[in-house]
Amino acid sequence: MSRQPSRPTGRGGQAGTIEERAAQALRSRPPSLGEVAKSFEDVVSSLGNVGSSSVTGLAKTVEGAVSSAAHARPLVPATTDPSVPAIPLTVLDAPTQRAYAVAVYIALWAWKLYDYSKLIRDDADSLFYFMKWTMIDGLFMYGLPALRIPWLEWSGPTSLVLFVTHAVIDWLMMFRIPIPIESWLVALTKILYDRELAVSERKVNPADIVRDSNLILGKYTIHVLPEGSAIINPGGQSYCLDPFSKRSITIPIRINQTAPVLIELARFDLDDNTNETLAIPARQARAMKKSSERRLPVHDADSPLDLQYEVKQPGLYRLQKVVDESGLEVRRRHSEALVVTCPTASIESVSEDRCKGDLSDMTLQLRGTPPFKLKFSRTVNDEDKTFSFQSIQPENLVSPFMGQKPAGPLVLHGQVDLSWAKVHKIGVPLNESLNTLGAWVYTVDEVQDACGNSVEYSTHAKEGDRSSRQLPSPEQAFIVRPRPRASLKHWRSPCVLEVARGRSVELPINLDGVSEGGTEQYTLTYRYTPLEDLSANGEHGPNARTLSIKLQDATKKPEIEHPGLYSLLSVSSGYCPGEILEPTSCLLLNPPEPSVVVNSENIYDSCGGNPIGLLLDLDLTGSPPFVLQYTIQNKEVRDAQPQREEIPGLRHQLELKPSKAGHYIYRFDSLKDSVYEPRPISKETTQLEQDVKPPASAWFTGYHLRNACLDTDLQLNVTLEGEAPWSLEYEIIHGKTRQKHQIDDITENRYSLSTGRLQVGGQYNVALVSVQDRTQCKVLLDDVYEFGVRQQRPKAGFGLLEGKSSVMSLEGRPAALPLRLTGSPEWTLRYRRVDDGPGRVRTAKLRYSNDILEVDSSGTYELIEVHDRDCPGTIDETASTFTVEWVARPKISVSENAAIDQIDGKYVKPAVCEGDEDATEILFSGTPPYTVKYQQKVSSSHGSHLSNKEFTAGLGVASIDMETMTAGDVEYRFTELADRHYGPEKKQKTKPDLLVVKQRVHAKPSAVFGTPGRTYKFCKEEEEGEEVIPLVFSGVPPFYLEIGIKHHSQPQPEIVRISDIQKPKYDFRIPHRLLSLGRHIVSIRTIRDAKGCQRRFEYSPPHVLVSVADAPSILPLESRADYCVGEWISYTLSGTPPFNIFYTFQGAERKATASTTSFRRIAESPGQFTITAIADQSSNCRFKTNITKTIHPMPSVKISKGRETVVDIHEGGTAEILFEFSGTPPFEFTYTRSSAQPKHHSSSNKAHHQHHHHGGGGGSGSGARRSQILETKSDISTKPFLSIRASEEGTYEAVAIKDRFCAFSKLGKKGSEVRAGGYAAVGGSGGSGGSGGGGRERGGRGGGGNLDAGTAEPGMLASPGSKDRTWAGAGAGAGGGSIEAARRPDDDEIVIPRDRRPGSASADEVVQVARRGWFLGF
């Protein structure tokens, strides 16, 4: 939004610092010596606060300060007697005290003179020294009486006079104002005795000749309603409208001296460039004016007033028409007000909750007038970081605000194109990885558009509150949550769960990466295949079902009871999807209920063959270990002994040898395994009695695998005892199946028993049943070998990253590919990169089920085979490949639209000149923002300079400013480029630069004079062998040169243009038509070479001096031959004074002497005045001449019959003014329009009334304030009267009249009258008064006079407003002597020097300037 400028301080407030007020007061024209005492009070008051404070008040303040300081620390104890000195006379006598006071005063003057010399030498600050010495002198003048030294005890008024006197001296010294003492003495002499030499060589009083008040009579005064002005947006501010509220803004329309009744504004639409006219009717305009007046505490009717116009639509507003109460249009100043839509920023995002590893996926939407500046913050877990982007703009945008703010109009006439100012929407993407868990908040802090309108956002601002510049901050807050990871964790690998039929068990799920507290709900999906539907290799069959359950928290686990294969498919929390880690499958089995088959044999004594016990052969089914509950009872004793036998396997032999003889009954009660609770044994095997003794034995020996692979043949080593050959009977038990085998004719005591191909996974038991040796005695065995066959083959496959089997990685960094492995650690994995071909296979050793495979090259990787600790495995065909792609590195290039060539891999821009502005557009590809470092090497004639620079680009395009301030070859080497993903690459010696841009900056040519400082002398008449001025150039020829030749009396130099200079040295010859007598300054203004480079010498250009001299001669200051009575006939003399002039007047020969180079006489009466000869001091010869002047009497003019007439008209009306002449036609006259005294009647009075006052001609009217000349006009009449019509306000008064031969001019108020033959001039009213000078002769006595609307000082030019006429006067009294005039021989033009200070003019200097024509100055 726009910032409104603060209003200036009111009239009652402080108007500025002391230095500013003093500078403003002292910059004005210094008053004469007679006015110093009166105006010093105003000078002092200008150094303090705004308001009126007298010098006496300041003096009293200084005196009080000095007195306080003097009494603060007295030298001796104070005394109450005011007549006693502050320093007792006993300590220091009175003469010594006076001597010390004088010494201090002299020391102060020495210090003051030192500061004065330093001021002149160093051109220091005059105001500082003036204030310093005014304060020191005040302290001295008021402090010295406080010491009460005898003879130095002056009163308060005396101190004031001394203080004012010293302050005036300080003012004259510190502001270096010359003191024209000689001119003051001459002016005093002129006041006391004013006499001039006439053509008759006698002294006359010029006032007696020129003062004739009856030659010009009458005044005509017209009062009209003053013309006002209007301007829109005077401060040049920019404005904006809030797009989200219906509030409007106000644009100031400043009116001055008018009361508008109709205001029309043109509004240019920013979207379609159409325009419309908005009208403010009279009622609304008056209401706006009253409202603005009420806001001001004090309002002056003449002061500007700001009307506040309410704007509700964007656009470019201009004042088209303003009409005031009189029905006329008010002058409009060119201005405009640009109202755009306030910039806004918003954040667009997909969701509010994110998962770890996701991208932020946000877009900062900017809306307004580009280019933008953006500042935003990112808060992660209360850690803030601020970012800023510059120059956010769409591509190919052309806007006047892309460089410096335009100083001119934004829309030229007929070229309305405001498309750059309409609302643009730009999206700035923000994509960064969310790798930190917790709360993330993105907040927009500030956005600024091209016009400087900025919007600051605050998190403390209330929503909808747009009364201030702080608005509710757009923000995007979300929580980055963890991704859950699930796997099956069991003590057995692979996971096998056994549970009794009809009971359930918890699926051993392990959840990792859960939220703190573990109360978040999770969704788990798994696949279930019944045991009977499993495939041949133990995988899920076609009848598998997919189930989904919800877990209330991470500690809850699902219950399963149906036997089969369970595999995890997916897991997700309430916010994020998760990952499944290995192991993912678990087999649930319902083992068979425990049962036992008892085979018994009697145990006989080896000697007698009597039974000694019972040998039980227990064949069990179920899940070992078993617990067998049985009792041994002797029938005779009838005492049952409960027994408990723990059986680790499926087969067991139990010897029952009672200690006592008897008939024993062995009763089996219950059987318990690891799954089932104790169950009763069937009645068939409830009771046994006897057992046998085995004749032979066999058992398993050696190390055997406890885990076998599918489809393998397991070899078991058996050791036999007895006599060969043996016959071995054994069983292979798997689940409920039992396969019996018998091997005969075993001749070796070590035998390798084969299990055959194990095609079904699970637990296997190989039990040795019996063995029989050569004795044919069969012995039952109980040795069992237990092993397991794995349910599944090892399997390997790639996992997924964010649901994809591909990954984008940074180049040069290893990529971690997820693996999913089943089997027993560790695994050996063979894989290859597809692009390498089938011959190059790589091997990796892996230890974990969810291990990673690190690769360092991009491409597609394929798994070939896998082998775990025990078994070979298979590759998951659906997850056998994984693709690795590199994230593209950032690149830099030059815009193709640029006019640039590529040579040897380097971009070469067109050459430019030194100091010209140039820029290059750089393009980027990659992921913004980009950080660029480059080296800027400038190779010039002075050597090479290397500088390192860096910048950051928020988008894919940026521009850099080219270095053009030093001539030479500039090379830009872009060495480092980084984006959001890639940092800068390490610089290698052999690696070329990213981008090289070269440009040549041509040096500006220069030109100097071959002999600077030399003064060349020329004669007025051209002669052979004159000197030439040598010039030396640097640059590439040909050259173009502009040389200025300025005479010391001319305001502007003459320009000489020379082209096609082929050499670096040139001899310049000054055209004699440009030379006139006097000193000239020849300076070099412009030099341009063949490269088009140009150097302009604005300040202190190279120059030489040229002096033009002439032979002794006399020339009239004016070329005319006719003069009038009362005019001075002036001549300029060349040669060595003094001069003798010989002339005739009224038939009599006369001789005059001139001690200076000017000669003049006043025409006291009509007649013929002829110069016949002249001689100077250096020549005794008389140079004859014949210069004749004719003196004529004066004409007269009257306005309104010689009366003072006052007429009131309204704007648009006219009044008739009648002029009456006397003299010889044709009459040429000049009249002025000066400011009239204000009228106090109501402006609503529509009557056209007229007042008449009779008054003498030439007298100044009375009024409250001094009138000022506003306009000067001239006219010609061939008749004795002329009537003109006027419509502008002011007092019309004839100031000059000329007939065929003579002219007369008079001043306005307090002015003097001037007579001039054929020319009219205005004398001065300053100084000591007296009659003013005019015409082509000497200026009137005064300070230079009031010339039209401006004040002319001696030696200064005055331009009264006429387009083709110029007049200048110089005072000869208090303002200084006359000024010599030099006439140009080719066009009779008189020039005067402008470098004279007031009071420094001599009697030989130029008085006035006259151009061709009869009348100059009006």
mmCIF file of N, CA and C in Angstrom, residues 347-350 354 357-364 376 378 387 389 427-435 440 442 478 887 926-929 954 979-981:
data_model
loop_
_atom_site.group_PDB
_atom_site.id
_atom_site.type_symbol
_atom_site.label_atom_id
_atom_site.label_comp_id
_atom_site.label_asym_id
_atom_site.label_seq_id
_atom_site.Cartn_x
_atom_site.Cartn_y
_atom_site.Cartn_z
ATOM 1 N N ILE A 347 -0.853 -19.139 0.011
ATOM 2 C CA ILE A 347 -0.150 -20.419 -0.064
ATOM 3 C C ILE A 347 -1.152 -21.483 -0.472
ATOM 4 N N GLU A 348 -0.825 -22.195 -1.535
ATOM 5 C CA GLU A 348 -1.650 -23.294 -2.007
ATOM 6 C C GLU A 348 -0.944 -24.605 -1.674
ATOM 7 N N SER A 349 -1.692 -25.505 -1.061
ATOM 8 C CA SER A 349 -1.120 -26.789 -0.672
ATOM 9 C C SER A 349 -2.158 -27.875 -0.877
ATOM 10 N N VAL A 350 -1.683 -29.114 -0.963
ATOM 11 C CA VAL A 350 -2.583 -30.251 -1.251
ATOM 12 C C VAL A 350 -3.249 -30.744 0.017
ATOM 13 N N ARG A 354 1.459 -34.442 6.416
ATOM 14 C CA ARG A 354 2.441 -35.031 5.532
ATOM 15 C C ARG A 354 3.168 -36.157 6.254
ATOM 16 N N GLY A 357 9.639 -37.787 4.535
ATOM 17 C CA GLY A 357 10.147 -38.117 3.216
ATOM 18 C C GLY A 357 9.332 -37.539 2.084
ATOM 19 N N ASP A 358 8.111 -37.030 2.375
ATOM 20 C CA ASP A 358 7.307 -36.400 1.330
ATOM 21 C C ASP A 358 7.925 -35.062 0.943
ATOM 22 N N LEU A 359 7.438 -34.499 -0.161
ATOM 23 C CA LEU A 359 7.795 -33.140 -0.568
ATOM 24 C C LEU A 359 6.766 -32.168 -0.024
ATOM 25 N N SER A 360 7.221 -30.934 0.239
ATOM 26 C CA SER A 360 6.284 -29.946 0.786
ATOM 27 C C SER A 360 5.163 -29.634 -0.187
ATOM 28 N N ASP A 361 5.446 -29.668 -1.504
ATOM 29 C CA ASP A 361 4.423 -29.562 -2.550
ATOM 30 C C ASP A 361 3.506 -28.370 -2.295
ATOM 31 N N MET A 362 4.092 -27.168 -2.240
ATOM 32 C CA MET A 362 3.314 -25.951 -2.021
ATOM 33 C C MET A 362 3.650 -24.943 -3.112
ATOM 34 N N THR A 363 2.770 -24.015 -3.286
ATOM 35 C CA THR A 363 2.961 -22.934 -4.253
ATOM 36 C C THR A 363 2.583 -21.623 -3.592
ATOM 37 N N LEU A 364 3.522 -20.659 -3.633
ATOM 38 C CA LEU A 364 3.241 -19.305 -3.159
ATOM 39 C C LEU A 364 2.634 -18.519 -4.315
ATOM 40 N N PHE A 376 9.329 -14.671 3.258
ATOM 41 C CA PHE A 376 8.510 -15.635 3.995
ATOM 42 C C PHE A 376 9.381 -16.374 4.986
ATOM 43 N N ARG A 378 9.873 -20.008 7.531
ATOM 44 C CA ARG A 378 9.575 -21.420 7.750
ATOM 45 C C ARG A 378 9.931 -21.771 9.188
ATOM 46 N N PHE A 387 13.354 -16.527 4.475
ATOM 47 C CA PHE A 387 13.820 -16.567 3.097
ATOM 48 C C PHE A 387 13.261 -15.360 2.365
ATOM 49 N N PHE A 389 12.884 -13.642 -1.812
ATOM 50 C CA PHE A 389 13.060 -13.723 -3.256
ATOM 51 C C PHE A 389 12.959 -12.324 -3.823
ATOM 52 N N GLY A 427 2.982 -17.995 -9.670
ATOM 53 C CA GLY A 427 3.149 -19.065 -8.694
ATOM 54 C C GLY A 427 4.625 -19.382 -8.503
ATOM 55 N N VAL A 428 5.058 -19.349 -7.261
ATOM 56 C CA VAL A 428 6.438 -19.685 -6.910
ATOM 57 C C VAL A 428 6.409 -21.042 -6.209
ATOM 58 N N PRO A 429 6.898 -22.103 -6.861
ATOM 59 C CA PRO A 429 6.806 -23.431 -6.253
ATOM 60 C C PRO A 429 7.814 -23.593 -5.118
ATOM 61 N N LEU A 430 7.369 -24.288 -4.082
ATOM 62 C CA LEU A 430 8.224 -24.640 -2.956
ATOM 63 C C LEU A 430 8.158 -26.148 -2.769
ATOM 64 N N ASN A 431 9.212 -26.844 -3.092
ATOM 65 C CA ASN A 431 9.275 -28.294 -2.956
ATOM 66 C C ASN A 431 10.561 -28.649 -2.239
ATOM 67 N N GLU A 432 10.446 -29.059 -1.017
ATOM 68 C CA GLU A 432 11.601 -29.513 -0.276
ATOM 69 C C GLU A 432 11.235 -30.759 0.508
ATOM 70 N N SER A 433 12.188 -31.597 0.759
ATOM 71 C CA SER A 433 11.949 -32.868 1.432
ATOM 72 C C SER A 433 11.662 -32.619 2.912
ATOM 73 N N LEU A 434 10.644 -33.311 3.395
ATOM 74 C CA LEU A 434 10.232 -33.186 4.792
ATOM 75 C C LEU A 434 10.867 -34.332 5.563
ATOM 76 N N ASN A 435 12.064 -34.094 6.047
ATOM 77 C CA ASN A 435 12.810 -35.148 6.727
ATOM 78 C C ASN A 435 12.822 -34.985 8.230
ATOM 79 N N TRP A 440 5.402 -28.136 11.077
ATOM 80 C CA TRP A 440 5.978 -27.255 10.059
ATOM 81 C C TRP A 440 4.982 -26.145 9.777
ATOM 82 N N TYR A 442 4.694 -22.649 7.274
ATOM 83 C CA TYR A 442 5.178 -21.696 6.278
ATOM 84 C C TYR A 442 4.339 -20.426 6.409
ATOM 85 N N PHE A 478 1.326 -27.781 8.871
ATOM 86 C CA PHE A 478 1.049 -29.212 8.814
ATOM 87 C C PHE A 478 2.018 -29.929 9.733
ATOM 88 N N VAL A 887 19.010 -37.130 -10.515
ATOM 89 C CA VAL A 887 18.349 -35.817 -10.594
ATOM 90 C C VAL A 887 19.219 -34.913 -11.462
ATOM 91 N N GLY A 926 16.937 -26.529 -13.700
ATOM 92 C CA GLY A 926 17.213 -27.262 -12.476
ATOM 93 C C GLY A 926 16.091 -27.026 -11.484
ATOM 94 N N THR A 927 16.433 -26.982 -10.218
ATOM 95 C CA THR A 927 15.448 -26.796 -9.159
ATOM 96 C C THR A 927 15.777 -25.511 -8.421
ATOM 97 N N PRO A 928 14.938 -24.457 -8.559
ATOM 98 C CA PRO A 928 15.232 -23.199 -7.875
ATOM 99 C C PRO A 928 15.091 -23.361 -6.359
ATOM 100 N N PRO A 929 15.728 -22.424 -5.581
ATOM 101 C CA PRO A 929 16.505 -21.272 -6.051
ATOM 102 C C PRO A 929 17.918 -21.658 -6.473
ATOM 103 N N GLY A 954 15.574 -16.592 -7.809
ATOM 104 C CA GLY A 954 14.427 -17.352 -7.315
ATOM 105 C C GLY A 954 13.698 -18.109 -8.402
ATOM 106 N N ASP A 979 21.857 -25.406 -7.048
ATOM 107 C CA ASP A 979 20.414 -25.245 -6.897
ATOM 108 C C ASP A 979 20.004 -25.874 -5.566
ATOM 109 N N ARG A 980 18.722 -26.160 -5.427
ATOM 110 C CA ARG A 980 18.251 -26.699 -4.146
ATOM 111 C C ARG A 980 18.808 -28.074 -3.878
ATOM 112 N N HIS A 981 19.110 -28.855 -4.923
ATOM 113 C CA HIS A 981 19.594 -30.222 -4.737
ATOM 114 C C HIS A 981 21.113 -30.310 -4.782
#
